[in-house]
Amino acid sequence: QVQLVETGGGLVQPGGSLRLSCAASGIRFPVYAMGWYRQAPGKEREHLASIIGGRVTNYADTVEGRFTISGDIRRNTVDLQMNSLKPEDTAVYYCRLFRSKTSTVWGQGTQVTVSS
């Protein structure tokens, strides 16, 4: 059974940094892509960035220049470095693994809270 585990969330002050990591297990098929999403209370889930093959997609405008995605989908890992965090970055952050464009697996999510 495929499982995604996100780690690295927590409480951070505005202007601070966090690094999220996602590791997949139980993979017995080629992985098409891995990416990061987030969902704040009362808002729709937002795509932040993904790695497809060796290519990084465009970042969401809300995080461009502050967040950096990295990882190796051949090793089923993807990280998200988050700098210059703002209170509006508070959300549950999710990792998503794509077996194909239509077959995906979600992680359980990790809470990130930006507050003084």
mmCIF file with all atom_site columns, C-alpha atoms in Angstrom:
data_model
loop_
_atom_site.group_PDB
_atom_site.id
_atom_site.type_symbol
_atom_site.label_atom_id
_atom_site.label_alt_id
_atom_site.label_comp_id
_atom_site.label_asym_id
_atom_site.label_entity_id
_atom_site.label_seq_id
_atom_site.pdbx_PDB_ins_code
_atom_site.Cartn_x
_atom_site.Cartn_y
_atom_site.Cartn_z
_atom_site.occupancy
_atom_site.B_iso_or_equiv
_atom_site.pdbx_formal_charge
_atom_site.auth_seq_id
_atom_site.auth_comp_id
_atom_site.auth_asym_id
_atom_site.auth_atom_id
_atom_site.pdbx_PDB_model_num
ATOM 1   C CA . GLN A 1 1   ? 0.000   0.000  0.000   1.00 0.00 ? 1   GLN A CA 1
ATOM 2   C CA . VAL A 1 2   ? 1.351   3.398  -0.967  1.00 0.00 ? 2   VAL A CA 1
ATOM 3   C CA . GLN A 1 3   ? 1.855   5.826  1.899   1.00 0.00 ? 3   GLN A CA 1
ATOM 4   C CA . LEU A 1 4   ? 3.127   9.383  1.956   1.00 0.00 ? 4   LEU A CA 1
ATOM 5   C CA . VAL A 1 5   ? 4.481   10.850 5.168   1.00 0.00 ? 5   VAL A CA 1
ATOM 6   C CA . GLU A 1 6   ? 5.051   14.580 5.533   1.00 0.00 ? 6   GLU A CA 1
ATOM 7   C CA . THR A 1 7   ? 7.306   15.922 8.275   1.00 0.00 ? 7   THR A CA 1
ATOM 8   C CA . GLY A 1 8   ? 8.691   19.289 9.313   1.00 0.00 ? 8   GLY A CA 1
ATOM 9   C CA . GLY A 1 9   ? 5.585   21.314 10.071  1.00 0.00 ? 9   GLY A CA 1
ATOM 10  C CA . GLY A 1 10  ? 5.178   23.390 13.188  1.00 0.00 ? 10  GLY A CA 1
ATOM 11  C CA . LEU A 1 11  ? 4.924   26.866 14.628  1.00 0.00 ? 11  LEU A CA 1
ATOM 12  C CA . VAL A 1 12  ? 7.218   29.595 13.332  1.00 0.00 ? 12  VAL A CA 1
ATOM 13  C CA . GLN A 1 13  ? 7.355   33.354 13.703  1.00 0.00 ? 13  GLN A CA 1
ATOM 14  C CA . PRO A 1 14  ? 6.737   35.655 10.745  1.00 0.00 ? 14  PRO A CA 1
ATOM 15  C CA . GLY A 1 15  ? 9.892   35.959 8.681   1.00 0.00 ? 15  GLY A CA 1
ATOM 16  C CA . GLY A 1 16  ? 11.099  32.542 9.769   1.00 0.00 ? 16  GLY A CA 1
ATOM 17  C CA . SER A 1 17  ? 11.770  29.373 7.794   1.00 0.00 ? 17  SER A CA 1
ATOM 18  C CA . LEU A 1 18  ? 10.646  25.775 7.784   1.00 0.00 ? 18  LEU A CA 1
ATOM 19  C CA . ARG A 1 19  ? 11.550  22.795 5.654   1.00 0.00 ? 19  ARG A CA 1
ATOM 20  C CA . LEU A 1 20  ? 8.950   20.170 4.882   1.00 0.00 ? 20  LEU A CA 1
ATOM 21  C CA . SER A 1 21  ? 9.852   16.695 3.724   1.00 0.00 ? 21  SER A CA 1
ATOM 22  C CA . CYS A 1 22  ? 7.745   14.009 2.105   1.00 0.00 ? 22  CYS A CA 1
ATOM 23  C CA . ALA A 1 23  ? 8.731   10.379 1.738   1.00 0.00 ? 23  ALA A CA 1
ATOM 24  C CA . ALA A 1 24  ? 6.737   7.726  -0.063  1.00 0.00 ? 24  ALA A CA 1
ATOM 25  C CA . SER A 1 25  ? 6.750   4.020  0.731   1.00 0.00 ? 25  SER A CA 1
ATOM 26  C CA . GLY A 1 26  ? 5.180   0.989  -0.854  1.00 0.00 ? 26  GLY A CA 1
ATOM 27  C CA . ILE A 1 27  ? 5.958   2.267  -4.356  1.00 0.00 ? 27  ILE A CA 1
ATOM 28  C CA . ARG A 1 28  ? 6.034   -0.475 -6.960  1.00 0.00 ? 28  ARG A CA 1
ATOM 29  C CA . PHE A 1 29  ? 5.473   1.603  -10.078 1.00 0.00 ? 29  PHE A CA 1
ATOM 30  C CA . PRO A 1 30  ? 7.152   4.489  -11.890 1.00 0.00 ? 30  PRO A CA 1
ATOM 31  C CA . VAL A 1 31  ? 6.312   7.832  -10.317 1.00 0.00 ? 31  VAL A CA 1
ATOM 32  C CA . TYR A 1 32  ? 5.219   10.529 -12.740 1.00 0.00 ? 32  TYR A CA 1
ATOM 33  C CA . ALA A 1 33  ? 5.476   13.509 -10.384 1.00 0.00 ? 33  ALA A CA 1
ATOM 34  C CA . MET A 1 34  ? 5.427   14.691 -6.775  1.00 0.00 ? 34  MET A CA 1
ATOM 35  C CA . GLY A 1 35  ? 4.231   18.015 -5.495  1.00 0.00 ? 35  GLY A CA 1
ATOM 36  C CA . TRP A 1 36  ? 3.199   20.206 -2.593  1.00 0.00 ? 36  TRP A CA 1
ATOM 37  C CA . TYR A 1 37  ? -0.203  21.716 -1.905  1.00 0.00 ? 37  TYR A CA 1
ATOM 38  C CA . ARG A 1 38  ? -1.733  23.571 1.002   1.00 0.00 ? 38  ARG A CA 1
ATOM 39  C CA . GLN A 1 39  ? -5.165  24.315 2.358   1.00 0.00 ? 39  GLN A CA 1
ATOM 40  C CA . ALA A 1 40  ? -5.967  27.137 4.729   1.00 0.00 ? 40  ALA A CA 1
ATOM 41  C CA . PRO A 1 41  ? -9.195  27.193 6.756   1.00 0.00 ? 41  PRO A CA 1
ATOM 42  C CA . GLY A 1 42  ? -12.133 28.178 4.583   1.00 0.00 ? 42  GLY A CA 1
ATOM 43  C CA . LYS A 1 43  ? -10.075 28.141 1.398   1.00 0.00 ? 43  LYS A CA 1
ATOM 44  C CA . GLU A 1 44  ? -9.609  25.748 -1.495  1.00 0.00 ? 44  GLU A CA 1
ATOM 45  C CA . ARG A 1 45  ? -6.564  23.546 -1.700  1.00 0.00 ? 45  ARG A CA 1
ATOM 46  C CA . GLU A 1 46  ? -3.785  25.378 -3.514  1.00 0.00 ? 46  GLU A CA 1
ATOM 47  C CA . HIS A 1 47  ? -1.072  23.868 -5.685  1.00 0.00 ? 47  HIS A CA 1
ATOM 48  C CA . LEU A 1 48  ? 2.332   25.286 -4.713  1.00 0.00 ? 48  LEU A CA 1
ATOM 49  C CA . ALA A 1 49  ? 4.785   23.488 -7.001  1.00 0.00 ? 49  ALA A CA 1
ATOM 50  C CA . SER A 1 50  ? 5.612   20.043 -8.366  1.00 0.00 ? 50  SER A CA 1
ATOM 51  C CA . ILE A 1 51  ? 8.490   18.073 -9.813  1.00 0.00 ? 51  ILE A CA 1
ATOM 52  C CA . ILE A 1 52  ? 7.635   16.238 -13.035 1.00 0.00 ? 52  ILE A CA 1
ATOM 53  C CA . GLY A 1 53  ? 10.512  14.067 -14.123 1.00 0.00 ? 53  GLY A CA 1
ATOM 54  C CA . GLY A 1 54  ? 13.453  16.310 -13.415 1.00 0.00 ? 54  GLY A CA 1
ATOM 55  C CA . ARG A 1 55  ? 11.571  19.540 -14.055 1.00 0.00 ? 55  ARG A CA 1
ATOM 56  C CA . VAL A 1 56  ? 10.090  21.913 -11.506 1.00 0.00 ? 56  VAL A CA 1
ATOM 57  C CA . THR A 1 57  ? 6.761   23.434 -12.440 1.00 0.00 ? 57  THR A CA 1
ATOM 58  C CA . ASN A 1 58  ? 5.913   27.077 -11.962 1.00 0.00 ? 58  ASN A CA 1
ATOM 59  C CA . TYR A 1 59  ? 5.349   28.133 -8.380  1.00 0.00 ? 59  TYR A CA 1
ATOM 60  C CA . ALA A 1 60  ? 2.099   29.591 -7.138  1.00 0.00 ? 60  ALA A CA 1
ATOM 61  C CA . ASP A 1 61  ? 2.235   33.378 -7.210  1.00 0.00 ? 61  ASP A CA 1
ATOM 62  C CA . THR A 1 62  ? 1.640   33.417 -3.456  1.00 0.00 ? 62  THR A CA 1
ATOM 63  C CA . VAL A 1 63  ? 4.935   31.630 -2.749  1.00 0.00 ? 63  VAL A CA 1
ATOM 64  C CA . GLU A 1 64  ? 7.116   32.529 -5.752  1.00 0.00 ? 64  GLU A CA 1
ATOM 65  C CA . GLY A 1 65  ? 10.554  33.649 -4.590  1.00 0.00 ? 65  GLY A CA 1
ATOM 66  C CA . ARG A 1 66  ? 10.054  32.409 -1.025  1.00 0.00 ? 66  ARG A CA 1
ATOM 67  C CA . PHE A 1 67  ? 9.473   28.665 -1.370  1.00 0.00 ? 67  PHE A CA 1
ATOM 68  C CA . THR A 1 68  ? 11.694  26.154 -3.131  1.00 0.00 ? 68  THR A CA 1
ATOM 69  C CA . ILE A 1 69  ? 10.779  22.599 -4.053  1.00 0.00 ? 69  ILE A CA 1
ATOM 70  C CA . SER A 1 70  ? 13.465  19.952 -4.373  1.00 0.00 ? 70  SER A CA 1
ATOM 71  C CA . GLY A 1 71  ? 13.744  16.204 -4.374  1.00 0.00 ? 71  GLY A CA 1
ATOM 72  C CA . ASP A 1 72  ? 14.187  13.099 -6.441  1.00 0.00 ? 72  ASP A CA 1
ATOM 73  C CA . ILE A 1 73  ? 11.054  11.363 -7.605  1.00 0.00 ? 73  ILE A CA 1
ATOM 74  C CA . ARG A 1 74  ? 13.133  8.331  -8.536  1.00 0.00 ? 74  ARG A CA 1
ATOM 75  C CA . ARG A 1 75  ? 13.776  8.008  -4.815  1.00 0.00 ? 75  ARG A CA 1
ATOM 76  C CA . ASN A 1 76  ? 10.197  9.044  -4.015  1.00 0.00 ? 76  ASN A CA 1
ATOM 77  C CA . THR A 1 77  ? 11.136  12.064 -1.918  1.00 0.00 ? 77  THR A CA 1
ATOM 78  C CA . VAL A 1 78  ? 10.272  15.728 -2.217  1.00 0.00 ? 78  VAL A CA 1
ATOM 79  C CA . ASP A 1 79  ? 11.030  18.675 0.074   1.00 0.00 ? 79  ASP A CA 1
ATOM 80  C CA . LEU A 1 80  ? 9.704   22.196 0.374   1.00 0.00 ? 80  LEU A CA 1
ATOM 81  C CA . GLN A 1 81  ? 11.968  24.904 1.767   1.00 0.00 ? 81  GLN A CA 1
ATOM 82  C CA . MET A 1 82  ? 9.851   27.797 3.009   1.00 0.00 ? 82  MET A CA 1
ATOM 83  C CA . ASN A 1 83  ? 11.499  31.132 3.762   1.00 0.00 ? 83  ASN A CA 1
ATOM 84  C CA . SER A 1 84  ? 10.187  34.549 4.735   1.00 0.00 ? 84  SER A CA 1
ATOM 85  C CA . LEU A 1 85  ? 7.048   32.971 6.091   1.00 0.00 ? 85  LEU A CA 1
ATOM 86  C CA . LYS A 1 86  ? 3.954   35.105 6.545   1.00 0.00 ? 86  LYS A CA 1
ATOM 87  C CA . PRO A 1 87  ? 0.852   34.605 8.696   1.00 0.00 ? 87  PRO A CA 1
ATOM 88  C CA . GLU A 1 88  ? -1.100  33.957 5.494   1.00 0.00 ? 88  GLU A CA 1
ATOM 89  C CA . ASP A 1 89  ? 1.085   30.893 4.880   1.00 0.00 ? 89  ASP A CA 1
ATOM 90  C CA . THR A 1 90  ? -0.661  29.219 7.803   1.00 0.00 ? 90  THR A CA 1
ATOM 91  C CA . ALA A 1 91  ? -2.275  26.074 6.428   1.00 0.00 ? 91  ALA A CA 1
ATOM 92  C CA . VAL A 1 92  ? -2.152  22.317 6.308   1.00 0.00 ? 92  VAL A CA 1
ATOM 93  C CA . TYR A 1 93  ? 0.499   21.333 3.783   1.00 0.00 ? 93  TYR A CA 1
ATOM 94  C CA . TYR A 1 94  ? 0.036   18.192 1.715   1.00 0.00 ? 94  TYR A CA 1
ATOM 95  C CA . CYS A 1 95  ? 2.336   16.098 -0.391  1.00 0.00 ? 95  CYS A CA 1
ATOM 96  C CA . ARG A 1 96  ? 0.880   14.493 -3.508  1.00 0.00 ? 96  ARG A CA 1
ATOM 97  C CA . LEU A 1 97  ? 2.324   11.675 -5.579  1.00 0.00 ? 97  LEU A CA 1
ATOM 98  C CA . PHE A 1 98  ? 1.269   11.162 -9.179  1.00 0.00 ? 98  PHE A CA 1
ATOM 99  C CA . ARG A 1 99  ? 1.363   7.713  -10.647 1.00 0.00 ? 99  ARG A CA 1
ATOM 100 C CA . SER A 1 100 ? -0.089  9.370  -13.737 1.00 0.00 ? 100 SER A CA 1
ATOM 101 C CA . LYS A 1 101 ? -1.928  12.624 -14.408 1.00 0.00 ? 101 LYS A CA 1
ATOM 102 C CA . THR A 1 102 ? -5.138  11.066 -13.084 1.00 0.00 ? 102 THR A CA 1
ATOM 103 C CA . SER A 1 103 ? -3.931  8.543  -10.495 1.00 0.00 ? 103 SER A CA 1
ATOM 104 C CA . THR A 1 104 ? -2.629  10.199 -7.357  1.00 0.00 ? 104 THR A CA 1
ATOM 105 C CA . VAL A 1 105 ? -1.994  9.605  -3.664  1.00 0.00 ? 105 VAL A CA 1
ATOM 106 C CA . TRP A 1 106 ? -2.198  12.266 -0.950  1.00 0.00 ? 106 TRP A CA 1
ATOM 107 C CA . GLY A 1 107 ? -0.292  12.452 2.282   1.00 0.00 ? 107 GLY A CA 1
ATOM 108 C CA . GLN A 1 108 ? -2.059  13.062 5.568   1.00 0.00 ? 108 GLN A CA 1
ATOM 109 C CA . GLY A 1 109 ? -0.867  16.665 5.788   1.00 0.00 ? 109 GLY A CA 1
ATOM 110 C CA . THR A 1 110 ? 1.262   18.606 8.217   1.00 0.00 ? 110 THR A CA 1
ATOM 111 C CA . GLN A 1 111 ? 0.222   21.805 9.962   1.00 0.00 ? 111 GLN A CA 1
ATOM 112 C CA . VAL A 1 112 ? 2.251   24.968 9.465   1.00 0.00 ? 112 VAL A CA 1
ATOM 113 C CA . THR A 1 113 ? 1.368   27.913 11.674  1.00 0.00 ? 113 THR A CA 1
ATOM 114 C CA . VAL A 1 114 ? 3.008   31.296 11.231  1.00 0.00 ? 114 VAL A CA 1
ATOM 115 C CA . SER A 1 115 ? 2.355   33.503 14.212  1.00 0.00 ? 115 SER A CA 1
ATOM 116 C CA . SER A 1 116 ? 4.119   35.727 16.689  1.00 0.00 ? 116 SER A CA 1
#
